[in-house]
C-alpha positions as a LaTeX table, in Angstrom:
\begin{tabular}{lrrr}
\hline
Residue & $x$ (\AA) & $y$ (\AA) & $z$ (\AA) \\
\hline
Unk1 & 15.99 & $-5.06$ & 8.23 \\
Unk2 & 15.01 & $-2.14$ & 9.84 \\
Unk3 & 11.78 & $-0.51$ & 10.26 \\
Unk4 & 12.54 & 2.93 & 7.71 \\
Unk5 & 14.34 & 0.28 & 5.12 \\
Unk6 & 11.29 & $-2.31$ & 5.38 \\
Unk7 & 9.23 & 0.89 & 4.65 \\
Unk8 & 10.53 & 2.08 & 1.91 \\
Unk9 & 11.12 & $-1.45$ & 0.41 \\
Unk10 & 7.34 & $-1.92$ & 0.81 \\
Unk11 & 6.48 & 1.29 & $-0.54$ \\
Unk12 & 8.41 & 0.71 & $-3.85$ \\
Unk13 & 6.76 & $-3.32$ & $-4.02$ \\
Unk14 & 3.24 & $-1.75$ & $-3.59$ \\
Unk15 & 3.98 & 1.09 & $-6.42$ \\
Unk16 & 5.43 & $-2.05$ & $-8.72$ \\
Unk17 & 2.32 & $-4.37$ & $-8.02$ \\
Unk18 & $-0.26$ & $-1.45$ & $-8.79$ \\
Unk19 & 1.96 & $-1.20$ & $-11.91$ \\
Unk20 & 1.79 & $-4.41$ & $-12.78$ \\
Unk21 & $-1.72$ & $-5.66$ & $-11.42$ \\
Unk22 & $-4.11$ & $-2.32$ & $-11.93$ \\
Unk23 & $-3.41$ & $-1.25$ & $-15.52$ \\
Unk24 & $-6.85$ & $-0.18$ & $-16.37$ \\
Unk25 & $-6.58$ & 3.93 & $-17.47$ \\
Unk26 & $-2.72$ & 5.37 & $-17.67$ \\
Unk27 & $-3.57$ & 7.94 & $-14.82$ \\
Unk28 & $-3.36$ & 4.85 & $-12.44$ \\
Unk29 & $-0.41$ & 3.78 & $-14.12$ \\
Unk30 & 1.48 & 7.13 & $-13.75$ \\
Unk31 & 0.56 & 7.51 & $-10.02$ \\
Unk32 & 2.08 & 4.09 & $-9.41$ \\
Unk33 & 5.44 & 5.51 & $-10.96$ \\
Unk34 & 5.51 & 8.37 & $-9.17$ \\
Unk35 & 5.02 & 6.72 & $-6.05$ \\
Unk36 & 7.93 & 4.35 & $-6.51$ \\
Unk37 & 9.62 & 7.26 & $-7.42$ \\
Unk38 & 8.56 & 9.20 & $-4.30$ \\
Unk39 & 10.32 & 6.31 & $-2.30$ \\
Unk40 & 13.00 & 5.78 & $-4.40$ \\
Unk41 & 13.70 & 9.78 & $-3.55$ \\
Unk42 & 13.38 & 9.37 & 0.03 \\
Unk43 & 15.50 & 6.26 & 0.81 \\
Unk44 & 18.20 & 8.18 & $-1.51$ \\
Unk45 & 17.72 & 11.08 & 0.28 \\
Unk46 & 18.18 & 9.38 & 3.88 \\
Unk47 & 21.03 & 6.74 & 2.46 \\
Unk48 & 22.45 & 10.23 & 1.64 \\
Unk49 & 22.55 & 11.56 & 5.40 \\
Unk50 & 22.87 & 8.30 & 6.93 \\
Unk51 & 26.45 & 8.12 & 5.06 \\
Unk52 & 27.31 & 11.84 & 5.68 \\
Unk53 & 29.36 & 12.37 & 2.48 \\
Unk54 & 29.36 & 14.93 & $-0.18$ \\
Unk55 & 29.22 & 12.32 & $-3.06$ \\
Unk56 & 25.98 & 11.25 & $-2.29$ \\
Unk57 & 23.76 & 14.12 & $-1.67$ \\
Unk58 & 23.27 & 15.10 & $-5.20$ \\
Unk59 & 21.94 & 11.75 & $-6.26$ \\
Unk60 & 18.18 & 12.51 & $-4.70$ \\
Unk61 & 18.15 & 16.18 & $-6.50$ \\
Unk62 & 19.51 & 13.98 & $-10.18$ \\
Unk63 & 16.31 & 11.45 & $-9.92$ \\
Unk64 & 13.87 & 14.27 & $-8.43$ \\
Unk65 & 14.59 & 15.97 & $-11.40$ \\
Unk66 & 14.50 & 12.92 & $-13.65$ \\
Unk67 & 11.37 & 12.42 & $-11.90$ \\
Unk68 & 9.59 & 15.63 & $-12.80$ \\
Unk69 & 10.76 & 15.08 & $-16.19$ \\
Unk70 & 8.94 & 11.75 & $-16.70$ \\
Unk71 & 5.83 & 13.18 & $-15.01$ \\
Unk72 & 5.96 & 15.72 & $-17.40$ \\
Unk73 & 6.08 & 13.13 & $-20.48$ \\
Unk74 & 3.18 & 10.86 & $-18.67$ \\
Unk75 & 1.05 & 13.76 & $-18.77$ \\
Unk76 & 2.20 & 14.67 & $-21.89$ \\
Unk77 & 1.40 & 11.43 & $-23.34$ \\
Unk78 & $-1.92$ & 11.50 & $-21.25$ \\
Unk79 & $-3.51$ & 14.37 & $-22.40$ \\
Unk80 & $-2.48$ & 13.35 & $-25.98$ \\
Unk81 & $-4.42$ & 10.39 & $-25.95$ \\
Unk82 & $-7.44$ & 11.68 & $-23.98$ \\
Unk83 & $-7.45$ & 13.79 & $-27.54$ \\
Unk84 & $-6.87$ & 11.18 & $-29.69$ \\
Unk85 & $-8.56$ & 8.33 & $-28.34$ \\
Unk86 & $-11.56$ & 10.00 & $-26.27$ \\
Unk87 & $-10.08$ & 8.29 & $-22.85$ \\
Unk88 & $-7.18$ & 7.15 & $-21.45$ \\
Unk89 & $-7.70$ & 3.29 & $-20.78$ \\
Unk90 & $-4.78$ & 1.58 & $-21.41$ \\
Unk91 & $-7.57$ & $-1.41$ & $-23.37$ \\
Unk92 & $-7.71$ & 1.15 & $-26.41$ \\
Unk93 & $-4.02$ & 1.76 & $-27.06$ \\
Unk94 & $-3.27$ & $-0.63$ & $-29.46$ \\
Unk95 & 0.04 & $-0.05$ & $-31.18$ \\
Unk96 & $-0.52$ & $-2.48$ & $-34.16$ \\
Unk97 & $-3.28$ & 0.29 & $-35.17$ \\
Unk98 & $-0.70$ & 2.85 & $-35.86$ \\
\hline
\end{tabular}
């Protein structure tokens, strides 16, 4: 394994594990998304030029822009609930309230 793969591999584990372990307020929980996203981006984007073709350099630009598009729903769905429930801990959402 190489030193930019074992990187990146670590990168995206650390971003899961936050996910998964630190689930206090959904701020924290969004930031840990985005930062597997951020490495999921970047090891696209050098699998892209390490191969050299045409095929594969759009894939980065498709899941940036899926990427903005889900930070825009977690804030969305942040802000919404800040309203709603006075604070965005993840101990107060409670879908069997609904």
């Amino acid at each position: 394994m190489t030193p930019v793969h074992f990187s990146f591999s670590s990168a995206f584990i650390l971003g899961l594990m936050g996910l998964a372990f630190h689930r206090t307020h959904l701020l924290s929980a969004l930031l840990c998304l985005e930062g597997m996203m951020l490495s999921l981006f970047i090891a696209l984007a050098l699998w892209a030029l390490q191969f050299e073709t045409m095929g594969f350099s759009t894939a980065p630009m498709l899941l940036l822009a899926f990427s903005a598009c889900e930070a825009s729903a977690g804030l969305a769905l942040l802000v919404a609930t800040a309203r709603t429930h006075g604070s965005d801990r993840l101990q107060n959402l409670n879908l069997l309230q609904c």
